[in-house]
Every structure is written in C-alpha cells, then in structure tokens.
C-alpha cells in the first residue's frame, strides 16, 4: 500500500493494547503512527523506535500532545479504564475521530457525556468491542440473521476467564481492584453482554445478577505461605499461581505476562523479570493482595419478545467462551476455540457440523482476540475512508447502550434484586 493513502494516528497510552493496535495498523500497511503519549520511558521509546516517531512527537502524557490540536486522522486512546474520559473529551474537542478502549468509563454519566460530545462535534468514536470483529462471532451472527434458529428463545453463554489469567490480570494485575480500575463485569465481560445484545438484535428489559470473590482472598491462603512467592514459600513449585511458574518458567508463552510485570513491551531476560518481581504485586501471594473484583458471576437477562439469556463469568476453568443459542427452528452450539459450530435442525431433527474455517481464511484476520484486533483496525480505516457502515458495528452509541446492561447487572448484584433497564434513565 502506498504511503499516500495511509491514515495518520496518534496514540495515547502506549501499553499492551495501544502497542497492539498501532503495530497491527502498521503491519496492515494502512496506518502511520505520528505521535505517542506514554509516561513509561521504555514503552515510549519502544513505540517511537518501532514507528520511527521523532523525539518532539513523543510525550510523557496526553495533555501536551492534544495541545497541538488535530495533527492526525484519528486518535487511539488506550489508557487505563479510569483514564479514558479526560483525553477522550479533549481529543473530541480537537476534532479527532477516536478508537477508544473499553470500558468507555466506569461512570455511566461520563460514557453518556463522551457520546454527546462526539455527536455535537460530528466525530466518530469506535469502541474496542473486538469480539464483534472476529470471524467466529460474525459467523454466528450470520447464521442467526439467515434464520437458522428461527425465533431465538434462549441463549446460554459462558466466559471462561481461566484461573491463571484471573490471577494475573484480575488479582495481581491492573484490574484486581475496582477502585483503581473498574468492576469485573464492566472491564472483562462488557464484551460478552455487548455480543449477546448484538446477536439478539433486541432491547434488554431487565437483569438479575449474583457474583462473589470467593477464592482469591486471604481466607484461602495456605497457613505457611509468606507474603511473596520468593520469600521461601513452600508451595513455589506446586502452586498454579507461583510467580516462578508464571513469570520465569512460562516466558515462552508470549511476552504478555512479562510485559505487565516489567513494563517492557519487548522481550526481556529472566534477570529483569526477577528484579521486577521483588517489589511488584506480581511477586505477591495471590491470596494476600488488595483485589476486590469477583471471581465468578452470573447475569440473567430478559430481552424483548420473551428472550431469556443466561451469562456466566468464571475464573475456574482453562479459559475460553462457549455459547448455546436455542430457537424455535434450530439450535447452535459453539466454542470460540473451535472452527466447528454444531447446528441441530429442529424441523428435520438432523445435526450438521458447520465448519467456519472458510470464513476465517477468507477474512484474512489472523491476530489478537481471534482476529478481532485486526478486524477493528480495518473497520477504523474504512470509517476514515468515508465508509459510514464500518463504524456502525461498535460505535459509541451502541457501546453506551450495552454498557447500560452491565451497569444494571452490577446494580442488581449489589442490591440483590431484579433491575429494570429503565431505572438507569
Ligand atoms: N478490547 C479488549 O479486548 C481489551 C483487552 C485488554 C484491555 N483492554 C482495555 O484497554 C485499556 C488499556 O489496557 P492495557 O492492557 O493496554 O493497559 P496498560 O497498563 O498496559 O496500558 C495503559 C498505558 O497507559 C499509560 N498512561 C497512564 N497515564 C497516561 C497519560 N496521562 N497519558 C498517556 N498514557 C498514559 C500507562 O503508562 C500504560 O502504559 C484498559 O482500559 C483495558 O480495560 C481492552
């Protein structure tokens, strides 16, 4: 692709997500990153080098970058959950179209303010509900829209977070404490409630939720476990959450875990990881942290037309999403880790195994979140090229609407009662 048709981006928040999106944009040949705002020096320098950004376009925070006004086609905002609102509002004011990480904000009124500001300014805000852009969920959506299941009656959907992923991100990591980040259903499962609403294509009316933090707490700490894994813990070799296993021995699984620990986006050695483990929460016993987000939760949802949906989020599995969609004419059973969708035809009483490999191959989406990360970067490009439909899939209004289901469910969990969506109006 010629340079002349590349779209220019600025990046606010050069961590794991910001690095992924901008690297994918570069690799696709569709985007050029022209400026970065990131306080952590090694991250800022890594991104600057990768994209050839001059020093005067590298900033320690978003404010001076946005003081320059609009210098690119779009801004990627990939700061932490509570740090989306301020740069998003300023970037909108500058006239930027945005690729904005989810959750839009842990405060519903801030979500609505961003939506209103974007509308008033006439800019697009694409929220990173990357599941919508995966070949897997696109294939399911098409089967539903083609009428394979008839009228949907029930959906059962499970989000297996995985016990190790839970311990890394939602106990030791950025998202363990809801005051510092946001609550579990919003930060992790807003993708799932979004995808369910998208598949059904109708309004959610009311919700009910249970959820607890029952395992990753002090009550479950072995009596002989010290505060930190390397302070002589007798379970160092056997505990599934041992820092030695996850951050030293598991390093070849990818750089993701180590990057959170060391802050380096590139591959670093054991010595750097060991040094970081000395005072980082990633070196602490998983049962002795200040985490407060739930480790298992359910949400029951009632949609228009008597459609009933159950959603389960649980840490206690190896990870992965499973869905079962039941309608008057057919049933779809699918596992996001498999290219085969089982289709039970209720009219002919036959079973078909639908292979969505073809959909994946023809989509040319191959990386990150089952192809979702590349998919959303392609949609952003098309949107900036003037294809309005490209932005429809996860624009800010759709996202805010689906965030409302999440906020209602969390209210239900706290108040122990069914919550009507209209209560949030
Ligand atoms: N869409 C998805 O599937 C998905 C997956 C994971 C995370 N997320 C979301 O993406 C966001 C970022 O997550 P992450 O894993 O990249 O976290 P991260 O901590 O790796 O990255 C956030 C970065 O923002 C930087 N930052 C802090 N203050 C800043 C400032 N004033 N100006 C500019 N940058 C600043 C931090 O130094 C950090 O590098 C979170 O909101 C998270 O919930 C989305």
Short mmCIF file of C-alpha atoms and ligand atoms in Angstrom, two decimals:
data_model
loop_
_atom_site.label_atom_id
_atom_site.label_comp_id
_atom_site.label_asym_id
_atom_site.label_seq_id
_atom_site.Cartn_x
_atom_site.Cartn_y
_atom_site.Cartn_z
CA UNK A 1 0.00 0.00 0.00
CA UNK A 2 1.34 3.44 -0.91
CA UNK A 3 2.24 5.84 1.88
CA UNK A 4 -0.08 8.48 0.48
CA UNK A 5 -3.22 6.57 1.43
CA UNK A 6 -2.08 5.62 4.90
CA UNK A 7 -4.10 7.18 7.69
CA UNK A 8 -2.23 9.08 10.39
CA UNK A 9 -2.75 8.10 14.04
CA UNK A 10 -1.73 9.48 17.40
CA UNK A 11 -1.52 7.12 20.38
CA UNK A 12 -2.50 7.98 23.95
CA UNK A 13 -1.45 5.15 26.27
CA UNK A 14 1.36 3.05 24.83
CA UNK A 15 0.79 -0.06 26.95
CA UNK A 16 -0.26 -3.54 25.89
CA UNK A 17 -3.36 -2.54 23.94
CA UNK A 18 -2.04 0.67 22.43
CA UNK A 19 1.04 -1.15 21.22
CA UNK A 20 -1.05 -3.96 19.70
CA UNK A 21 -3.44 -1.74 17.75
CA UNK A 22 -0.75 0.53 16.37
CA UNK A 23 1.55 -2.36 15.47
CA UNK A 24 -1.31 -4.11 13.66
CA UNK A 25 -2.14 -0.84 11.88
CA UNK A 26 1.49 -0.58 10.74
CA UNK A 27 1.70 -4.25 9.70
CA UNK A 28 -1.53 -3.93 7.71
CA UNK A 29 0.12 -1.05 5.82
CA UNK A 30 -2.94 1.09 6.50
CA UNK A 31 -1.74 3.41 9.28
CA UNK A 32 1.18 5.59 10.23
CA UNK A 33 1.71 6.46 13.89
CA UNK A 34 2.92 10.07 14.08
CA UNK A 35 2.93 10.80 17.84
CA UNK A 36 2.77 8.95 21.14
CA UNK A 37 1.91 9.95 24.71
CA UNK A 38 3.10 7.43 27.29
CA UNK A 39 4.64 8.15 30.72
CA UNK A 40 6.72 4.96 30.97
CA UNK A 41 10.02 5.72 29.26
CA UNK A 42 10.87 2.23 27.99
CA UNK A 43 7.40 1.86 26.45
CA UNK A 44 7.50 5.30 24.86
CA UNK A 45 10.95 4.66 23.40
CA UNK A 46 9.99 1.18 22.14
CA UNK A 47 6.97 2.58 20.28
CA UNK A 48 8.89 5.59 18.96
CA UNK A 49 11.59 3.30 17.55
CA UNK A 50 9.11 0.82 16.04
CA UNK A 51 7.21 3.56 14.22
CA UNK A 52 10.08 6.00 13.58
CA UNK A 53 8.49 8.81 15.60
CA UNK A 54 10.77 11.84 16.13
CA UNK A 55 11.56 12.88 19.71
CA UNK A 56 9.50 16.06 19.53
CA UNK A 57 6.40 13.96 18.87
CA UNK A 58 6.91 11.78 21.97
CA UNK A 59 5.14 12.96 25.12
CA UNK A 60 5.00 11.86 28.74
CA UNK A 61 1.27 12.48 28.96
CA UNK A 62 -1.64 13.21 26.66
CA UNK A 63 -2.18 16.87 27.57
CA UNK A 64 0.75 18.45 25.63
CA UNK A 65 0.05 16.18 22.64
CA UNK A 66 -3.56 17.30 22.44
CA UNK A 67 -2.48 20.93 22.95
CA UNK A 68 -1.11 20.68 19.39
CA UNK A 69 -4.68 20.41 18.06
CA UNK A 70 -5.57 17.90 15.37
CA UNK A 71 -2.39 16.60 13.75
CA UNK A 72 -3.63 13.21 12.50
CA UNK A 73 -6.69 11.46 11.14
CA UNK A 74 -7.57 9.65 14.37
CA UNK A 75 -6.51 9.17 17.98
CA UNK A 76 -6.16 5.78 19.66
CA UNK A 77 -6.97 6.05 23.38
CA UNK A 78 -5.70 3.01 25.26
CA UNK A 79 -5.07 4.33 28.76
CA UNK A 80 -6.49 2.54 31.80
CA UNK A 81 -10.23 2.30 32.47
CA UNK A 82 -10.48 5.44 34.64
CA UNK A 83 -8.25 7.44 32.30
CA UNK A 84 -10.36 7.31 29.14
CA UNK A 85 -12.75 10.16 29.82
CA UNK A 86 -10.43 13.18 30.08
CA UNK A 87 -8.29 12.51 26.97
CA UNK A 88 -11.37 11.36 25.02
CA UNK A 89 -13.23 14.61 25.73
CA UNK A 90 -10.21 16.72 24.82
CA UNK A 91 -9.49 14.71 21.65
CA UNK A 92 -13.11 15.03 20.55
CA UNK A 93 -12.85 18.77 21.15
CA UNK A 94 -9.79 18.81 18.85
CA UNK A 95 -11.92 17.15 16.17
CA UNK A 96 -10.33 13.68 16.27
CA UNK A 97 -12.15 10.52 15.31
CA UNK A 98 -11.35 8.03 18.08
CA UNK A 99 -10.53 4.40 18.57
CA UNK A 100 -11.41 4.18 22.26
CA UNK A 101 -10.68 1.24 24.54
CA UNK A 102 -13.47 -0.31 26.54
CA UNK A 103 -14.89 0.26 29.06
CA UNK A 104 -15.78 3.74 27.84
CA UNK A 105 -15.75 4.80 31.52
CA UNK A 106 -16.58 3.21 34.91
CA UNK A 107 -19.06 6.07 35.35
CA UNK A 108 -22.20 5.84 33.19
CA UNK A 109 -22.68 9.62 33.09
CA UNK A 110 -19.14 10.00 31.67
CA UNK A 111 -19.98 7.41 28.98
CA UNK A 112 -23.03 9.46 28.04
CA UNK A 113 -21.02 12.70 28.05
CA UNK A 114 -18.50 11.23 25.60
CA UNK A 115 -21.37 10.07 23.38
CA UNK A 116 -23.00 13.52 23.47
CA UNK A 117 -19.71 15.36 22.84
CA UNK A 118 -18.91 13.16 19.82
CA UNK A 119 -22.36 13.76 18.40
CA UNK A 120 -22.13 17.53 18.92
CA UNK A 121 -18.69 17.68 17.28
CA UNK A 122 -19.65 15.29 14.46
CA UNK A 123 -16.77 12.86 15.08
CA UNK A 124 -16.79 9.07 15.16
CA UNK A 125 -15.89 7.11 18.28
CA UNK A 126 -15.27 3.43 17.66
CA UNK A 127 -15.20 1.47 20.93
CA UNK A 128 -12.94 -1.60 21.05
CA UNK A 129 -15.59 -4.32 21.32
CA UNK A 130 -13.24 -6.51 19.35
CA UNK A 131 -15.40 -9.67 19.58
CA UNK A 132 -17.81 -8.13 17.08
CA UNK A 133 -14.99 -8.17 14.54
CA UNK A 134 -14.00 -11.83 14.95
CA UNK A 135 -14.84 -14.37 12.23
CA UNK A 136 -16.31 -16.62 14.95
CA UNK A 137 -18.97 -14.22 16.20
CA UNK A 138 -19.59 -12.85 12.69
CA UNK A 139 -20.34 -16.41 11.56
CA UNK A 140 -22.79 -16.91 14.44
CA UNK A 141 -24.47 -13.58 13.71
CA UNK A 142 -24.88 -14.53 10.04
CA UNK A 143 -26.39 -17.92 10.90
CA UNK A 144 -28.92 -16.19 13.18
CA UNK A 145 -29.71 -13.47 10.63
CA UNK A 146 -30.12 -16.16 7.94
CA UNK A 147 -32.89 -17.64 10.06
CA UNK A 148 -31.17 -20.90 11.02
CA UNK A 149 -32.59 -20.92 14.56
CA UNK A 150 -35.94 -19.29 13.82
CA UNK A 151 -37.11 -17.13 16.70
CA UNK A 152 -34.50 -17.06 19.48
CA UNK A 153 -35.86 -18.28 22.81
CA UNK A 154 -32.77 -18.78 24.98
CA UNK A 155 -29.05 -18.16 24.93
CA UNK A 156 -26.59 -19.66 27.41
CA UNK A 157 -23.18 -18.02 27.22
CA UNK A 158 -20.09 -18.79 29.28
CA UNK A 159 -16.98 -16.68 29.53
CA UNK A 160 -14.23 -18.81 31.00
CA UNK A 161 -11.60 -16.34 32.13
CA UNK A 162 -9.15 -19.07 33.13
CA UNK A 163 -7.73 -19.36 36.64
CA UNK A 164 -4.22 -18.28 35.65
CA UNK A 165 -5.44 -15.32 33.57
CA UNK A 166 -7.67 -14.32 36.51
CA UNK A 167 -4.70 -14.41 38.88
CA UNK A 168 -2.51 -12.40 36.53
CA UNK A 169 -4.90 -9.64 35.43
CA UNK A 170 -7.76 -9.60 37.93
CA UNK A 171 -5.96 -10.43 41.18
CA UNK A 172 -2.34 -9.28 40.89
CA UNK A 173 -2.68 -7.04 37.86
CA UNK A 174 -4.19 -3.76 36.67
CA UNK A 175 -7.81 -4.87 37.11
CA UNK A 176 -7.76 -6.57 40.53
CA UNK A 177 -9.05 -3.57 42.43
CA UNK A 178 -12.27 -1.95 41.20
CA UNK A 179 -11.47 1.45 42.72
CA UNK A 180 -8.24 1.65 40.72
CA UNK A 181 -9.79 0.22 37.53
CA UNK A 182 -13.44 -0.92 37.31
CA UNK A 183 -15.70 -3.80 38.32
CA UNK A 184 -15.21 -7.20 36.69
CA UNK A 185 -18.41 -7.30 34.64
CA UNK A 186 -17.56 -3.93 33.09
CA UNK A 187 -13.85 -4.43 32.47
CA UNK A 188 -13.95 -8.06 31.33
CA UNK A 189 -17.49 -9.07 30.42
CA UNK A 190 -18.77 -5.88 28.77
CA UNK A 191 -17.59 -7.67 25.59
CA UNK A 192 -19.92 -10.57 26.30
CA UNK A 193 -23.01 -8.59 27.20
CA UNK A 194 -22.33 -6.48 24.13
CA UNK A 195 -22.06 -9.52 21.87
CA UNK A 196 -25.25 -11.07 23.29
CA UNK A 197 -27.23 -7.91 22.63
CA UNK A 198 -25.75 -7.76 19.11
CA UNK A 199 -26.60 -11.39 18.30
CA UNK A 200 -30.17 -10.97 19.55
CA UNK A 201 -30.71 -7.55 17.99
CA UNK A 202 -33.39 -6.58 20.50
CA UNK A 203 -33.62 -4.50 23.66
CA UNK A 204 -32.71 -5.90 27.06
CA UNK A 205 -35.51 -5.12 29.52
CA UNK A 206 -34.33 -6.37 32.93
CA UNK A 207 -31.46 -8.14 34.61
CA UNK A 208 -30.56 -10.08 37.74
CA UNK A 209 -27.06 -10.97 38.86
CA UNK A 210 -25.15 -12.92 41.52
CA UNK A 211 -21.39 -12.77 41.95
CA UNK A 212 -18.67 -13.15 44.56
CA UNK A 213 -14.97 -13.03 45.18
CA UNK A 214 -14.68 -16.38 46.91
CA UNK A 215 -11.32 -17.89 46.15
CA UNK A 216 -8.61 -15.28 45.63
CA UNK A 217 -8.63 -13.91 49.18
CA UNK A 218 -6.81 -14.25 52.49
CA UNK A 219 -9.18 -16.99 53.73
CA UNK A 220 -7.72 -19.38 51.17
CA UNK A 221 -4.05 -18.63 51.78
CA UNK A 222 -2.08 -21.67 52.94
CA UNK A 223 -1.16 -21.16 56.61
CA UNK A 224 2.56 -21.43 55.81
CA UNK A 225 2.58 -19.08 52.79
CA UNK A 226 4.68 -15.90 53.13
CA UNK A 227 3.62 -12.58 51.60
CA UNK A 228 5.72 -13.10 48.47
CA UNK A 229 6.36 -16.25 46.45
CA UNK A 230 10.15 -15.90 46.56
CA UNK A 231 10.25 -15.32 50.32
CA UNK A 232 10.67 -19.07 50.84
CA UNK A 233 7.12 -20.17 50.00
CA UNK A 234 6.94 -23.99 50.42
CA UNK A 235 4.39 -24.08 47.55
CA UNK A 236 6.64 -22.38 44.98
CA UNK A 237 6.83 -25.49 42.80
CA UNK A 238 3.25 -26.74 43.22
CA UNK A 239 1.01 -23.63 43.37
CA UNK A 240 -0.58 -22.87 39.97
CA UNK A 241 -0.10 -19.17 40.71
CA UNK A 242 3.54 -19.36 41.72
CA UNK A 243 5.36 -16.26 40.41
CA UNK A 244 8.25 -18.55 39.47
CA UNK A 245 5.96 -20.58 37.19
CA UNK A 246 4.11 -17.63 35.65
CA UNK A 247 6.84 -15.05 35.20
CA UNK A 248 10.06 -17.06 34.96
CA UNK A 249 9.27 -20.52 33.59
CA UNK A 250 6.28 -19.56 31.41
CA UNK A 251 8.10 -16.83 29.49
CA UNK A 252 7.91 -18.62 26.15
CA UNK A 253 4.10 -18.45 26.19
CA UNK A 254 4.45 -14.91 24.88
CA UNK A 255 5.54 -11.63 26.31
CA UNK A 256 2.17 -10.59 27.67
CA UNK A 257 2.63 -11.64 31.32
CA UNK A 258 6.17 -10.33 31.45
CA UNK A 259 5.23 -7.04 29.86
CA UNK A 260 2.73 -6.32 32.67
CA UNK A 261 5.41 -7.20 35.21
CA UNK A 262 8.44 -5.42 33.78
CA UNK A 263 6.61 -2.72 31.74
CA UNK A 264 8.88 -3.54 28.79
CA UNK A 265 7.00 -4.12 25.53
CA UNK A 266 9.92 -6.03 24.02
CA UNK A 267 11.29 -9.36 25.25
CA UNK A 268 13.43 -9.09 28.39
CA UNK A 269 15.59 -11.61 30.23
CA UNK A 270 14.99 -13.52 33.46
CA UNK A 271 17.22 -11.08 35.35
CA UNK A 272 14.91 -8.15 34.53
CA UNK A 273 11.84 -10.22 35.46
CA UNK A 274 13.41 -11.37 38.76
CA UNK A 275 14.34 -7.80 39.67
CA UNK A 276 10.77 -6.60 38.96
CA UNK A 277 9.27 -9.45 41.00
CA UNK A 278 10.99 -8.15 44.13
CA UNK A 279 8.53 -5.32 44.75
CA UNK A 280 5.77 -5.79 42.16
CA UNK A 281 2.29 -7.16 43.04
CA UNK A 282 3.05 -9.92 40.50
CA UNK A 283 5.52 -11.32 43.04
CA UNK A 284 2.95 -11.40 45.87
CA UNK A 285 0.94 -14.39 47.05
CA UNK A 286 -2.38 -14.39 45.10
CA UNK A 287 -4.25 -14.83 48.36
CA UNK A 288 -2.73 -11.75 50.03
CA UNK A 289 -3.48 -8.80 47.74
CA UNK A 290 -5.97 -5.92 47.79
CA UNK A 291 -8.06 -7.34 44.92
CA UNK A 292 -11.82 -6.95 45.28
CA UNK A 293 -13.29 -7.90 41.87
CA UNK A 294 -15.45 -11.03 41.68
CA UNK A 295 -14.03 -14.36 40.53
CA UNK A 296 -17.42 -15.79 39.48
CA UNK A 297 -20.65 -14.11 38.45
CA UNK A 298 -23.89 -14.83 36.62
CA UNK A 299 -26.31 -12.49 34.87
CA UNK A 300 -29.86 -13.37 33.84
CA UNK A 301 -31.30 -11.10 31.19
CA UNK A 302 -34.79 -10.75 29.79
CA UNK A 303 -34.98 -9.22 26.33
CA UNK A 304 -37.95 -8.09 24.25
CA UNK A 305 -40.10 -10.89 22.80
CA UNK A 306 -39.61 -13.13 25.86
CA UNK A 307 -35.98 -13.95 25.00
CA UNK A 308 -34.13 -15.21 28.07
CA UNK A 309 -30.35 -15.16 28.35
CA UNK A 310 -28.01 -16.55 30.98
CA UNK A 311 -24.41 -15.41 31.20
CA UNK A 312 -21.73 -16.95 33.38
CA UNK A 313 -18.27 -15.49 34.02
CA UNK A 314 -15.93 -17.77 35.92
CA UNK A 315 -12.24 -17.90 36.74
CA UNK A 316 -12.41 -21.62 37.39
CA UNK A 317 -11.51 -23.19 34.05
CA UNK A 318 -8.71 -23.06 31.47
CA UNK A 319 -10.34 -20.13 29.65
CA UNK A 320 -12.47 -19.72 26.53
CA UNK A 321 -16.00 -18.80 25.50
CA UNK A 322 -18.91 -21.18 24.84
CA UNK A 323 -22.37 -20.36 23.58
CA UNK A 324 -25.63 -22.21 23.00
CA UNK A 325 -28.37 -20.44 21.06
CA UNK A 326 -31.81 -22.07 21.15
CA UNK A 327 -34.63 -21.06 18.80
CA UNK A 328 -37.95 -22.33 17.51
CA UNK A 329 -36.35 -23.94 14.45
CA UNK A 330 -32.81 -24.73 15.42
CA UNK A 331 -30.03 -24.76 17.96
CA UNK A 332 -26.42 -23.56 17.58
CA UNK A 333 -23.71 -24.85 19.92
CA UNK A 334 -20.28 -23.28 19.59
CA UNK A 335 -16.93 -22.97 21.32
CA UNK A 336 -14.89 -19.89 20.36
CA UNK A 337 -11.76 -22.06 20.36
CA UNK A 338 -13.10 -24.38 17.66
CA UNK A 339 -13.89 -23.79 13.97
CA UNK A 340 -16.86 -26.19 14.16
CA UNK A 341 -20.34 -24.96 15.08
CA UNK A 342 -22.92 -27.67 15.80
CA UNK A 343 -26.31 -26.98 14.26
CA UNK A 344 -29.33 -29.01 15.36
CA UNK A 345 -32.21 -28.57 12.93
CA UNK A 346 -35.42 -28.93 14.93
CA UNK A 347 -37.61 -29.24 11.83
CA UNK A 348 -35.70 -32.13 10.22
CA UNK A 349 -34.33 -33.50 13.51
CA UNK A 350 -30.84 -33.61 11.98
CA UNK A 351 -27.43 -32.41 13.14
CA UNK A 352 -24.92 -30.58 10.94
CA UNK A 353 -21.33 -29.62 11.78
CA UNK A 354 -20.73 -26.21 10.22
CA UNK A 355 -17.06 -25.52 9.59
CA UNK A 356 -16.29 -21.80 9.80
CA UNK A 357 -12.65 -22.29 8.76
CA UNK A 358 -13.58 -20.85 5.37
CA UNK A 359 -14.93 -17.72 6.99
CA UNK A 360 -11.67 -17.29 8.89
CA UNK A 361 -9.49 -17.97 5.83
CA UNK A 362 -11.41 -15.62 3.56
CA UNK A 363 -11.45 -12.88 6.17
CA UNK A 364 -7.65 -12.60 6.34
CA UNK A 365 -7.92 -11.67 10.00
CA UNK A 366 -5.38 -13.68 11.89
CA UNK A 367 -4.12 -11.99 15.03
CA UNK A 368 -5.20 -10.89 18.51
CA UNK A 369 -8.55 -11.80 20.11
CA UNK A 370 -9.43 -14.34 17.43
CA UNK A 371 -8.95 -11.79 14.67
CA UNK A 372 -10.87 -9.02 16.44
CA UNK A 373 -7.92 -6.67 16.87
CA UNK A 374 -7.10 -6.68 13.16
CA UNK A 375 -10.79 -6.55 12.32
CA UNK A 376 -11.37 -3.36 14.26
CA UNK A 377 -8.29 -1.68 12.74
CA UNK A 378 -9.63 -2.49 9.26
CA UNK A 379 -13.02 -1.06 10.28
CA UNK A 380 -11.33 2.10 11.58
CA UNK A 381 -9.52 2.51 8.27
CA UNK A 382 -12.72 2.04 6.27
CA UNK A 383 -14.51 4.50 8.52
CA UNK A 384 -11.80 7.13 7.97
CA UNK A 385 -12.09 6.45 4.22
CA UNK A 386 -15.72 7.52 4.47
CA UNK A 387 -17.45 4.14 4.75
CA UNK A 388 -20.08 5.03 7.37
CA UNK A 389 -21.19 1.40 7.75
CA UNK A 390 -17.71 0.47 9.00
CA UNK A 391 -18.31 2.47 12.16
CA UNK A 392 -21.76 1.08 12.82
CA UNK A 393 -20.64 -2.16 14.41
CA UNK A 394 -19.33 -0.75 17.70
CA UNK A 395 -19.87 2.98 17.66
CA UNK A 396 -20.17 4.94 20.90
CA UNK A 397 -24.00 4.93 20.97
CA UNK A 398 -24.16 1.15 20.60
CA UNK A 399 -21.46 0.77 23.20
CA UNK A 400 -23.10 3.07 25.74
CA UNK A 401 -26.37 1.20 25.31
CA UNK A 402 -24.65 -2.08 26.05
CA UNK A 403 -22.67 -0.61 28.94
CA UNK A 404 -26.09 0.19 30.46
CA UNK A 405 -26.90 -3.54 30.65
CA UNK A 406 -23.60 -4.03 32.50
CA UNK A 407 -24.27 -1.19 34.95
CA UNK A 408 -27.81 -2.51 35.59
CA UNK A 409 -26.46 -6.02 36.24
CA UNK A 410 -23.89 -4.75 38.72
CA UNK A 411 -26.59 -2.76 40.49
CA UNK A 412 -28.61 -5.98 40.74
CA UNK A 413 -25.64 -7.86 42.20
CA UNK A 414 -25.12 -5.18 44.85
CA UNK A 415 -28.77 -4.64 45.71
CA UNK A 416 -29.88 -8.27 45.50
CA UNK A 417 -32.89 -7.57 43.29
CA UNK A 418 -34.04 -7.52 39.68
CA UNK A 419 -33.15 -4.22 37.98
CA UNK A 420 -35.21 -2.80 35.12
CA UNK A 421 -33.04 -1.12 32.45
CA UNK A 422 -35.35 1.90 32.51
CA UNK A 423 -34.23 2.57 36.11
CA UNK A 424 -30.97 3.90 34.64
CA UNK A 425 -32.77 6.54 32.51
N1 LIG B 1 -10.56 -4.56 23.93
C1 LIG B 1 -10.02 -5.52 24.65
O1 LIG B 1 -10.23 -6.69 24.39
C2 LIG B 1 -9.14 -5.16 25.81
C3 LIG B 1 -8.24 -6.10 26.34
C4 LIG B 1 -7.43 -5.72 27.40
C5 LIG B 1 -7.54 -4.46 27.93
N2 LIG B 1 -8.45 -3.57 27.43
C6 LIG B 1 -8.57 -2.19 27.96
O2 LIG B 1 -7.55 -1.41 27.36
C7 LIG B 1 -7.09 -0.38 28.27
C8 LIG B 1 -5.57 -0.46 28.36
O3 LIG B 1 -5.19 -1.76 28.81
P1 LIG B 1 -3.67 -2.24 28.71
O4 LIG B 1 -3.65 -3.67 28.97
O5 LIG B 1 -3.05 -1.71 27.46
O6 LIG B 1 -3.06 -1.47 29.98
P2 LIG B 1 -1.59 -0.91 30.14
O7 LIG B 1 -1.44 -0.53 31.56
O8 LIG B 1 -0.60 -1.85 29.54
O9 LIG B 1 -1.59 0.41 29.24
C9 LIG B 1 -2.09 1.66 29.67
C10 LIG B 1 -1.00 2.66 29.40
O10 LIG B 1 -1.50 4.00 29.63
C11 LIG B 1 -0.37 4.74 30.08
N3 LIG B 1 -0.77 6.02 30.69
C12 LIG B 1 -1.03 6.27 32.00
N4 LIG B 1 -1.27 7.59 32.16
C13 LIG B 1 -1.13 8.19 30.94
C14 LIG B 1 -1.23 9.53 30.47
N5 LIG B 1 -1.51 10.55 31.30
N6 LIG B 1 -1.04 9.78 29.16
C15 LIG B 1 -0.76 8.78 28.30
N7 LIG B 1 -0.65 7.47 28.68
C16 LIG B 1 -0.84 7.19 29.99
C17 LIG B 1 0.29 3.78 31.07
O11 LIG B 1 1.61 4.14 31.39
C18 LIG B 1 0.20 2.47 30.34
O12 LIG B 1 1.37 2.15 29.59
C19 LIG B 1 -7.83 -0.63 29.57
O13 LIG B 1 -8.91 0.26 29.69
C20 LIG B 1 -8.33 -2.07 29.44
O14 LIG B 1 -9.52 -2.32 30.18
C21 LIG B 1 -9.22 -3.90 26.38
#
